[in-house]
């Protein structure tokens, strides 16, 4: 009798141990669909920068350029993987997937899968729309055209969806105690990496407002105050990492400087005219804006104001972001306008083929520089927008910490 009881106890112990081991393994592992999502958004980020360089160096080419393929690979991968995840969760037998899912229109899947699937479909829809737009209205002269806006919104939706997939896994891992500590750390870093790609996407959308010739006017700083603090605040509050904003912006800086150093290594020649500047290699984007400095300032500020009310933190954050950004970027813009910046690292000697000799970029002069009251009013508005964005980001980030599905 005692032998039988001992055997049963041993079997039970092994069963419990096996269950704990499986839980530990799940907590420490990054789900396969998260890796697919990270690859998809990375592909779109690289493809987007490459495509802008393609247009500046070669012009409007065939739809089937490598840069376009890198962009739309994101939409295909997101649509396929997330659709599979939705159908597998809805009609499959995985209790684990059903446990971490939500219900939308009768289908079940993690919340991020629905968001990313919509983004992938929007991206793929934008492709024929873009071709039709070019056929009807000719070449783009601006980045923000209707089909490009749909494409960018799709990429953002995929990025946000993948953020939610990472976040739900990260929040579940944080509740698994020591078993999930390693998995939580890996997911936290992936979360901030994705956040960095989103920061890069925000800055990509602002290219036309943050060109170096505009950096002595308030418009560039208003645009950045609207787009950046909301993302940094959200990432900081959701991830709970003490250097969340700094690490996310470091990812943006890494990709932007990498583009500046790598793209000019490859030959390219214009296929359209008129050609105002002889281009022989791919033209990269401008040197990145130094938002890593205000990001560091915000990280330091948020560590010391954890017990403040959101409105108090937001009010101070908007002012700090704008003040620090202007303090570092204003004199740096003077350097970018000088001949000393015309080297491989800062890259101010690169111009697209359509840049005439009389344009301010080639003349190295600022366009519509502001000073005095007009500048002050613009920067005050930027600080107000930054405060509003910070409040939204902190509030949304606090809600994101509760997401587990």
mmCIF file of N, CA and C in Angstrom, residues 151-272:
data_model
loop_
_atom_site.group_PDB
_atom_site.id
_atom_site.type_symbol
_atom_site.label_atom_id
_atom_site.label_comp_id
_atom_site.label_asym_id
_atom_site.label_seq_id
_atom_site.Cartn_x
_atom_site.Cartn_y
_atom_site.Cartn_z
ATOM 1 N N UNK A 151 -0.404 53.591 -47.293
ATOM 2 C CA UNK A 151 0.711 52.666 -47.085
ATOM 3 C C UNK A 151 1.354 52.888 -45.724
ATOM 4 N N UNK A 152 1.616 54.148 -45.386
ATOM 5 C CA UNK A 152 2.256 54.455 -44.103
ATOM 6 C C UNK A 152 1.352 54.080 -42.932
ATOM 7 N N UNK A 153 0.054 54.341 -43.072
ATOM 8 C CA UNK A 153 -0.886 53.930 -42.023
ATOM 9 C C UNK A 153 -0.887 52.408 -41.861
ATOM 10 N N UNK A 154 -0.798 51.702 -42.987
ATOM 11 C CA UNK A 154 -0.731 50.242 -42.916
ATOM 12 C C UNK A 154 0.515 49.769 -42.197
ATOM 13 N N UNK A 155 1.658 50.381 -42.525
ATOM 14 C CA UNK A 155 2.905 50.009 -41.849
ATOM 15 C C UNK A 155 2.805 50.304 -40.358
ATOM 16 N N UNK A 156 2.213 51.477 -40.025
ATOM 17 C CA UNK A 156 2.046 51.808 -38.604
ATOM 18 C C UNK A 156 1.157 50.795 -37.898
ATOM 19 N N UNK A 157 0.094 50.375 -38.577
ATOM 20 C CA UNK A 157 -0.819 49.405 -37.967
ATOM 21 C C UNK A 157 -0.115 48.078 -37.738
ATOM 22 N N UNK A 158 0.697 47.648 -38.706
ATOM 23 C CA UNK A 158 1.472 46.414 -38.498
ATOM 24 C C UNK A 158 2.409 46.583 -37.311
ATOM 25 N N UNK A 159 3.091 47.740 -37.250
ATOM 26 C CA UNK A 159 4.006 47.986 -36.139
ATOM 27 C C UNK A 159 3.298 47.981 -34.796
ATOM 28 N N UNK A 160 2.144 48.654 -34.719
ATOM 29 C CA UNK A 160 1.385 48.688 -33.468
ATOM 30 C C UNK A 160 0.866 47.285 -33.114
ATOM 31 N N UNK A 161 0.407 46.553 -34.135
ATOM 32 C CA UNK A 161 -0.060 45.190 -33.877
ATOM 33 C C UNK A 161 1.034 44.308 -33.317
ATOM 34 N N UNK A 162 2.239 44.406 -33.896
ATOM 35 C CA UNK A 162 3.362 43.616 -33.392
ATOM 36 C C UNK A 162 3.735 44.072 -31.982
ATOM 37 N N UNK A 163 3.654 45.387 -31.725
ATOM 38 C CA UNK A 163 3.898 45.889 -30.362
ATOM 39 C C UNK A 163 2.946 45.222 -29.370
ATOM 40 N N UNK A 164 1.678 45.104 -29.750
ATOM 41 C CA UNK A 164 0.705 44.488 -28.854
ATOM 42 C C UNK A 164 0.973 42.992 -28.680
ATOM 43 N N UNK A 165 1.415 42.332 -29.745
ATOM 44 C CA UNK A 165 1.764 40.913 -29.605
ATOM 45 C C UNK A 165 2.928 40.735 -28.639
ATOM 46 N N UNK A 166 3.925 41.617 -28.746
ATOM 47 C CA UNK A 166 5.066 41.559 -27.824
ATOM 48 C C UNK A 166 4.607 41.901 -26.414
ATOM 49 N N UNK A 167 3.791 42.948 -26.318
ATOM 50 C CA UNK A 167 3.371 43.453 -25.017
ATOM 51 C C UNK A 167 2.566 42.427 -24.236
ATOM 52 N N UNK A 168 1.641 41.756 -24.906
ATOM 53 C CA UNK A 168 0.830 40.763 -24.201
ATOM 54 C C UNK A 168 1.696 39.621 -23.689
ATOM 55 N N UNK A 169 2.662 39.170 -24.503
ATOM 56 C CA UNK A 169 3.580 38.124 -24.053
ATOM 57 C C UNK A 169 4.456 38.633 -22.915
ATOM 58 N N UNK A 170 4.895 39.885 -22.996
ATOM 59 C CA UNK A 170 5.752 40.469 -21.969
ATOM 60 C C UNK A 170 5.004 40.606 -20.649
ATOM 61 N N UNK A 171 3.766 41.050 -20.698
ATOM 62 C CA UNK A 171 2.985 41.212 -19.475
ATOM 63 C C UNK A 171 2.686 39.864 -18.825
ATOM 64 N N UNK A 172 2.431 38.849 -19.649
ATOM 65 C CA UNK A 172 2.204 37.518 -19.075
ATOM 66 C C UNK A 172 3.483 36.970 -18.452
ATOM 67 N N UNK A 173 4.616 37.219 -19.106
ATOM 68 C CA UNK A 173 5.895 36.741 -18.572
ATOM 69 C C UNK A 173 6.224 37.417 -17.257
ATOM 70 N N UNK A 174 5.859 38.706 -17.116
ATOM 71 C CA UNK A 174 6.172 39.428 -15.881
ATOM 72 C C UNK A 174 5.397 38.885 -14.696
ATOM 73 N N UNK A 175 4.250 38.226 -14.975
ATOM 74 C CA UNK A 175 3.456 37.653 -13.899
ATOM 75 C C UNK A 175 3.846 36.218 -13.591
ATOM 76 N N UNK A 176 4.812 35.688 -14.342
ATOM 77 C CA UNK A 176 5.252 34.308 -14.114
ATOM 78 C C UNK A 176 6.386 34.226 -13.096
ATOM 79 N N UNK A 177 6.711 35.357 -12.469
ATOM 80 C CA UNK A 177 7.760 35.361 -11.451
ATOM 81 C C UNK A 177 9.131 35.122 -12.050
ATOM 82 N N UNK A 178 9.954 34.424 -11.295
ATOM 83 C CA UNK A 178 11.325 34.147 -11.729
ATOM 84 C C UNK A 178 11.344 33.338 -13.018
ATOM 85 N N UNK A 179 10.307 32.511 -13.209
ATOM 86 C CA UNK A 179 10.261 31.668 -14.411
ATOM 87 C C UNK A 179 10.209 32.499 -15.680
ATOM 88 N N UNK A 180 9.538 33.643 -15.603
ATOM 89 C CA UNK A 180 9.387 34.446 -16.806
ATOM 90 C C UNK A 180 10.321 35.631 -16.890
ATOM 91 N N UNK A 181 11.246 35.758 -15.938
ATOM 92 C CA UNK A 181 12.117 36.939 -15.917
ATOM 93 C C UNK A 181 12.962 37.057 -17.181
ATOM 94 N N UNK A 182 13.545 35.927 -17.620
ATOM 95 C CA UNK A 182 14.387 35.970 -18.818
ATOM 96 C C UNK A 182 13.561 36.304 -20.050
ATOM 97 N N UNK A 183 12.410 35.666 -20.180
ATOM 98 C CA UNK A 183 11.544 35.951 -21.313
ATOM 99 C C UNK A 183 11.069 37.388 -21.298
ATOM 100 N N UNK A 184 10.740 37.909 -20.128
ATOM 101 C CA UNK A 184 10.295 39.298 -20.010
ATOM 102 C C UNK A 184 11.382 40.248 -20.487
ATOM 103 N N UNK A 185 12.634 39.979 -20.119
ATOM 104 C CA UNK A 185 13.743 40.852 -20.526
ATOM 105 C C UNK A 185 13.917 40.847 -22.041
ATOM 106 N N UNK A 186 13.860 39.661 -22.658
ATOM 107 C CA UNK A 186 13.997 39.572 -24.112
ATOM 108 C C UNK A 186 12.853 40.297 -24.818
ATOM 109 N N UNK A 187 11.645 40.101 -24.329
ATOM 110 C CA UNK A 187 10.486 40.740 -24.936
ATOM 111 C C UNK A 187 10.525 42.254 -24.722
ATOM 112 N N UNK A 188 11.029 42.682 -23.584
ATOM 113 C CA UNK A 188 11.152 44.109 -23.304
ATOM 114 C C UNK A 188 12.090 44.785 -24.314
ATOM 115 N N UNK A 189 13.217 44.117 -24.596
ATOM 116 C CA UNK A 189 14.156 44.669 -25.575
ATOM 117 C C UNK A 189 13.553 44.665 -26.982
ATOM 118 N N UNK A 190 12.828 43.598 -27.338
ATOM 119 C CA UNK A 190 12.144 43.569 -28.631
ATOM 120 C C UNK A 190 11.096 44.677 -28.721
ATOM 121 N N UNK A 191 10.408 44.914 -27.623
ATOM 122 C CA UNK A 191 9.398 45.968 -27.569
ATOM 123 C C UNK A 191 10.030 47.331 -27.852
ATOM 124 N N UNK A 192 11.182 47.600 -27.237
ATOM 125 C CA UNK A 192 11.855 48.878 -27.437
ATOM 126 C C UNK A 192 12.474 48.967 -28.833
ATOM 127 N N UNK A 193 12.923 47.822 -29.368
ATOM 128 C CA UNK A 193 13.416 47.817 -30.751
ATOM 129 C C UNK A 193 12.294 48.200 -31.703
ATOM 130 N N UNK A 194 11.129 47.594 -31.508
ATOM 131 C CA UNK A 194 9.983 47.938 -32.352
ATOM 132 C C UNK A 194 9.582 49.394 -32.143
ATOM 133 N N UNK A 195 9.676 49.849 -30.892
ATOM 134 C CA UNK A 195 9.388 51.253 -30.620
ATOM 135 C C UNK A 195 10.337 52.169 -31.375
ATOM 136 N N UNK A 196 11.607 51.753 -31.472
ATOM 137 C CA UNK A 196 12.580 52.536 -32.229
ATOM 138 C C UNK A 196 12.227 52.608 -33.703
ATOM 139 N N UNK A 197 11.732 51.506 -34.264
ATOM 140 C CA UNK A 197 11.298 51.524 -35.667
ATOM 141 C C UNK A 197 10.091 52.447 -35.850
ATOM 142 N N UNK A 198 9.227 52.499 -34.848
ATOM 143 C CA UNK A 198 8.078 53.399 -34.925
ATOM 144 C C UNK A 198 8.541 54.852 -34.834
ATOM 145 N N UNK A 199 9.519 55.131 -33.967
ATOM 146 C CA UNK A 199 10.099 56.481 -33.919
ATOM 147 C C UNK A 199 10.683 56.838 -35.282
ATOM 148 N N UNK A 200 11.403 55.892 -35.892
ATOM 149 C CA UNK A 200 11.944 56.121 -37.227
ATOM 150 C C UNK A 200 10.851 56.384 -38.242
ATOM 151 N N UNK A 201 9.739 55.662 -38.106
ATOM 152 C CA UNK A 201 8.609 55.885 -39.000
ATOM 153 C C UNK A 201 8.001 57.266 -38.818
ATOM 154 N N UNK A 202 7.902 57.710 -37.579
ATOM 155 C CA UNK A 202 7.398 59.055 -37.318
ATOM 156 C C UNK A 202 8.295 60.117 -37.964
ATOM 157 N N UNK A 203 9.606 59.938 -37.795
ATOM 158 C CA UNK A 203 10.537 60.900 -38.369
ATOM 159 C C UNK A 203 10.526 60.834 -39.899
ATOM 160 N N UNK A 204 10.313 59.644 -40.448
ATOM 161 C CA UNK A 204 10.181 59.489 -41.905
ATOM 162 C C UNK A 204 9.016 60.330 -42.421
ATOM 163 N N UNK A 205 7.918 60.307 -41.688
ATOM 164 C CA UNK A 205 6.720 61.059 -42.080
ATOM 165 C C UNK A 205 6.968 62.558 -42.006
ATOM 166 N N UNK A 206 7.970 62.973 -41.208
ATOM 167 C CA UNK A 206 8.248 64.390 -41.010
ATOM 168 C C UNK A 206 9.406 64.906 -41.862
ATOM 169 N N UNK A 207 9.898 64.083 -42.788
ATOM 170 C CA UNK A 207 11.079 64.459 -43.572
ATOM 171 C C UNK A 207 10.922 65.848 -44.201
ATOM 172 N N UNK A 208 9.765 66.132 -44.755
ATOM 173 C CA UNK A 208 9.574 67.393 -45.462
ATOM 174 C C UNK A 208 9.547 68.605 -44.534
ATOM 175 N N UNK A 209 9.389 68.356 -43.222
ATOM 176 C CA UNK A 209 9.356 69.458 -42.259
ATOM 177 C C UNK A 209 10.672 69.605 -41.492
ATOM 178 N N UNK A 210 11.505 68.567 -41.517
ATOM 179 C CA UNK A 210 12.715 68.572 -40.687
ATOM 180 C C UNK A 210 13.997 68.564 -41.523
ATOM 181 N N UNK A 211 13.898 68.934 -42.803
ATOM 182 C CA UNK A 211 15.094 69.088 -43.635
ATOM 183 C C UNK A 211 16.012 70.102 -42.959
ATOM 184 N N UNK A 212 17.303 69.930 -43.093
ATOM 185 C CA UNK A 212 18.209 70.774 -42.309
ATOM 186 C C UNK A 212 18.058 72.270 -42.597
ATOM 187 N N UNK A 213 17.573 72.631 -43.783
ATOM 188 C CA UNK A 213 17.412 74.056 -44.089
ATOM 189 C C UNK A 213 16.229 74.679 -43.350
ATOM 190 N N UNK A 214 15.383 73.838 -42.712
ATOM 191 C CA UNK A 214 14.226 74.345 -41.978
ATOM 192 C C UNK A 214 14.447 74.370 -40.470
ATOM 193 N N UNK A 215 15.627 74.027 -40.007
ATOM 194 C CA UNK A 215 15.854 73.823 -38.577
ATOM 195 C C UNK A 215 16.091 75.110 -37.801
ATOM 196 N N UNK A 216 16.024 76.257 -38.458
ATOM 197 C CA UNK A 216 16.062 77.532 -37.750
ATOM 198 C C UNK A 216 14.698 78.219 -37.801
ATOM 199 N N UNK A 217 13.674 77.402 -37.863
ATOM 200 C CA UNK A 217 12.294 77.877 -37.782
ATOM 201 C C UNK A 217 11.515 76.984 -36.839
ATOM 202 N N UNK A 218 10.405 77.475 -36.330
ATOM 203 C CA UNK A 218 9.658 76.716 -35.311
ATOM 204 C C UNK A 218 8.862 75.552 -35.883
ATOM 205 N N UNK A 219 8.566 75.582 -37.191
ATOM 206 C CA UNK A 219 7.716 74.534 -37.779
ATOM 207 C C UNK A 219 8.290 73.140 -37.563
ATOM 208 N N UNK A 220 9.597 72.986 -37.751
ATOM 209 C CA UNK A 220 10.232 71.673 -37.575
ATOM 210 C C UNK A 220 10.058 71.175 -36.145
ATOM 211 N N UNK A 221 10.185 72.067 -35.177
ATOM 212 C CA UNK A 221 10.105 71.666 -33.772
ATOM 213 C C UNK A 221 8.661 71.403 -33.347
ATOM 214 N N UNK A 222 7.726 72.141 -33.937
ATOM 215 C CA UNK A 222 6.310 71.847 -33.688
ATOM 216 C C UNK A 222 5.958 70.458 -34.211
ATOM 217 N N UNK A 223 6.430 70.149 -35.419
ATOM 218 C CA UNK A 223 6.142 68.833 -36.013
ATOM 219 C C UNK A 223 6.703 67.713 -35.146
ATOM 220 N N UNK A 224 7.929 67.862 -34.690
ATOM 221 C CA UNK A 224 8.541 66.811 -33.860
ATOM 222 C C UNK A 224 7.875 66.719 -32.497
ATOM 223 N N UNK A 225 7.449 67.857 -31.940
ATOM 224 C CA UNK A 225 6.775 67.831 -30.642
ATOM 225 C C UNK A 225 5.425 67.133 -30.722
ATOM 226 N N UNK A 226 4.778 67.212 -31.875
ATOM 227 C CA UNK A 226 3.507 66.509 -32.067
ATOM 228 C C UNK A 226 3.729 65.008 -32.200
ATOM 229 N N UNK A 227 4.789 64.611 -32.911
ATOM 230 C CA UNK A 227 4.958 63.209 -33.298
ATOM 231 C C UNK A 227 5.773 62.358 -32.334
ATOM 232 N N UNK A 228 6.736 62.934 -31.613
ATOM 233 C CA UNK A 228 7.702 62.115 -30.883
ATOM 234 C C UNK A 228 7.388 61.898 -29.395
ATOM 235 N N UNK A 229 7.090 62.933 -28.591
ATOM 236 C CA UNK A 229 6.860 62.686 -27.152
ATOM 237 C C UNK A 229 5.765 61.672 -26.867
ATOM 238 N N UNK A 230 4.703 61.647 -27.684
ATOM 239 C CA UNK A 230 3.619 60.689 -27.451
ATOM 240 C C UNK A 230 4.127 59.257 -27.554
ATOM 241 N N UNK A 231 5.016 58.992 -28.521
ATOM 242 C CA UNK A 231 5.562 57.645 -28.693
ATOM 243 C C UNK A 231 6.531 57.303 -27.557
ATOM 244 N N UNK A 232 7.408 58.231 -27.209
ATOM 245 C CA UNK A 232 8.391 57.968 -26.160
ATOM 246 C C UNK A 232 7.709 57.738 -24.811
ATOM 247 N N UNK A 233 6.680 58.541 -24.515
ATOM 248 C CA UNK A 233 5.962 58.374 -23.246
ATOM 249 C C UNK A 233 5.250 57.025 -23.197
ATOM 250 N N UNK A 234 4.636 56.646 -24.310
ATOM 251 C CA UNK A 234 3.956 55.357 -24.375
ATOM 252 C C UNK A 234 4.929 54.207 -24.166
ATOM 253 N N UNK A 235 6.077 54.263 -24.836
ATOM 254 C CA UNK A 235 7.067 53.192 -24.713
ATOM 255 C C UNK A 235 7.605 53.108 -23.295
ATOM 256 N N UNK A 236 7.859 54.253 -22.685
ATOM 257 C CA UNK A 236 8.409 54.262 -21.335
ATOM 258 C C UNK A 236 7.428 53.678 -20.326
ATOM 259 N N UNK A 237 6.182 54.143 -20.379
ATOM 260 C CA UNK A 237 5.193 53.678 -19.403
ATOM 261 C C UNK A 237 4.830 52.211 -19.623
ATOM 262 N N UNK A 238 4.738 51.783 -20.880
ATOM 263 C CA UNK A 238 4.343 50.401 -21.164
ATOM 264 C C UNK A 238 5.454 49.414 -20.852
ATOM 265 N N UNK A 239 6.703 49.770 -21.164
ATOM 266 C CA UNK A 239 7.815 48.826 -20.989
ATOM 267 C C UNK A 239 8.377 48.828 -19.586
ATOM 268 N N UNK A 240 8.226 49.971 -18.867
ATOM 269 C CA UNK A 240 8.792 50.120 -17.526
ATOM 270 C C UNK A 240 10.319 50.014 -17.514
ATOM 271 N N UNK A 241 10.952 50.239 -18.646
ATOM 272 C CA UNK A 241 12.416 50.235 -18.704
ATOM 273 C C UNK A 241 12.912 51.645 -18.392
ATOM 274 N N UNK A 242 13.939 51.743 -17.571
ATOM 275 C CA UNK A 242 14.385 53.056 -17.126
ATOM 276 C C UNK A 242 14.972 53.905 -18.256
ATOM 277 N N UNK A 243 15.457 53.252 -19.313
ATOM 278 C CA UNK A 243 16.031 53.984 -20.444
ATOM 279 C C UNK A 243 15.240 53.734 -21.720
ATOM 280 N N UNK A 244 13.935 53.598 -21.592
ATOM 281 C CA UNK A 244 13.104 53.226 -22.739
ATOM 282 C C UNK A 244 13.214 54.228 -23.880
ATOM 283 N N UNK A 245 13.045 55.510 -23.585
ATOM 284 C CA UNK A 245 13.074 56.524 -24.643
ATOM 285 C C UNK A 245 14.442 56.575 -25.317
ATOM 286 N N UNK A 246 15.501 56.511 -24.520
ATOM 287 C CA UNK A 246 16.856 56.588 -25.071
ATOM 288 C C UNK A 246 17.151 55.400 -25.974
ATOM 289 N N UNK A 247 16.792 54.203 -25.534
ATOM 290 C CA UNK A 247 17.067 53.007 -26.342
ATOM 291 C C UNK A 247 16.256 53.016 -27.635
ATOM 292 N N UNK A 248 15.002 53.437 -27.552
ATOM 293 C CA UNK A 248 14.173 53.470 -28.759
ATOM 294 C C UNK A 248 14.741 54.456 -29.775
ATOM 295 N N UNK A 249 15.126 55.638 -29.320
ATOM 296 C CA UNK A 249 15.682 56.629 -30.244
ATOM 297 C C UNK A 249 17.047 56.176 -30.760
ATOM 298 N N UNK A 250 17.795 55.435 -29.941
ATOM 299 C CA UNK A 250 19.085 54.904 -30.404
ATOM 300 C C UNK A 250 18.886 53.978 -31.599
ATOM 301 N N UNK A 251 17.796 53.225 -31.621
ATOM 302 C CA UNK A 251 17.490 52.369 -32.774
ATOM 303 C C UNK A 251 17.263 53.228 -34.015
ATOM 304 N N UNK A 252 16.495 54.287 -33.864
ATOM 305 C CA UNK A 252 16.273 55.223 -34.977
ATOM 306 C C UNK A 252 17.591 55.801 -35.476
ATOM 307 N N UNK A 253 18.450 56.238 -34.552
ATOM 308 C CA UNK A 253 19.734 56.832 -34.933
ATOM 309 C C UNK A 253 20.608 55.809 -35.660
ATOM 310 N N UNK A 254 20.615 54.577 -35.162
ATOM 311 C CA UNK A 254 21.419 53.514 -35.759
ATOM 312 C C UNK A 254 21.006 53.261 -37.208
ATOM 313 N N UNK A 255 19.711 53.141 -37.453
ATOM 314 C CA UNK A 255 19.236 52.888 -38.810
ATOM 315 C C UNK A 255 19.507 54.083 -39.722
ATOM 316 N N UNK A 256 19.294 55.295 -39.216
ATOM 317 C CA UNK A 256 19.477 56.484 -40.042
ATOM 318 C C UNK A 256 20.944 56.685 -40.419
ATOM 319 N N UNK A 257 21.841 56.521 -39.461
ATOM 320 C CA UNK A 257 23.272 56.671 -39.759
ATOM 321 C C UNK A 257 23.749 55.513 -40.630
ATOM 322 N N UNK A 258 23.209 54.323 -40.396
ATOM 323 C CA UNK A 258 23.549 53.180 -41.248
ATOM 324 C C UNK A 258 23.171 53.433 -42.691
ATOM 325 N N UNK A 259 21.994 54.019 -42.914
ATOM 326 C CA UNK A 259 21.582 54.372 -44.279
ATOM 327 C C UNK A 259 22.560 55.362 -44.894
ATOM 328 N N UNK A 260 22.956 56.347 -44.108
ATOM 329 C CA UNK A 260 23.862 57.391 -44.596
ATOM 330 C C UNK A 260 25.217 56.815 -45.000
ATOM 331 N N UNK A 261 25.660 55.782 -44.291
ATOM 332 C CA UNK A 261 26.975 55.205 -44.571
ATOM 333 C C UNK A 261 26.947 54.130 -45.651
ATOM 334 N N UNK A 262 25.825 53.424 -45.786
ATOM 335 C CA UNK A 262 25.779 52.253 -46.663
ATOM 336 C C UNK A 262 25.286 52.578 -48.070
ATOM 337 N N UNK A 263 24.191 53.343 -48.180
ATOM 338 C CA UNK A 263 23.587 53.556 -49.501
ATOM 339 C C UNK A 263 24.537 54.181 -50.523
ATOM 340 N N UNK A 264 25.363 55.163 -50.165
ATOM 341 C CA UNK A 264 26.251 55.745 -51.178
ATOM 342 C C UNK A 264 27.314 54.788 -51.706
ATOM 343 N N UNK A 265 27.423 53.602 -51.131
ATOM 344 C CA UNK A 265 28.396 52.622 -51.623
ATOM 345 C C UNK A 265 27.940 51.968 -52.919
ATOM 346 N N UNK A 266 26.652 52.156 -53.287
ATOM 347 C CA UNK A 266 26.095 51.459 -54.438
ATOM 348 C C UNK A 266 25.800 52.436 -55.569
ATOM 349 N N UNK A 267 26.136 52.068 -56.809
ATOM 350 C CA UNK A 267 25.949 52.985 -57.944
ATOM 351 C C UNK A 267 24.483 53.171 -58.311
ATOM 352 N N UNK A 268 24.170 54.359 -58.808
ATOM 353 C CA UNK A 268 22.820 54.664 -59.289
ATOM 354 C C UNK A 268 22.909 55.863 -60.225
ATOM 355 N N UNK A 269 22.056 55.887 -61.250
ATOM 356 C CA UNK A 269 22.015 56.997 -62.191
ATOM 357 C C UNK A 269 20.563 57.370 -62.467
ATOM 358 N N UNK A 270 20.273 58.661 -62.640
ATOM 359 C CA UNK A 270 18.898 59.096 -62.903
ATOM 360 C C UNK A 270 18.363 58.535 -64.222
ATOM 361 N N UNK A 271 17.079 58.154 -64.204
ATOM 362 C CA UNK A 271 16.399 57.707 -65.412
ATOM 363 C C UNK A 271 15.350 58.714 -65.865
ATOM 364 N N UNK A 272 15.200 59.780 -65.088
ATOM 365 C CA UNK A 272 14.240 60.817 -65.411
ATOM 366 C C UNK A 272 14.948 62.167 -65.434
#
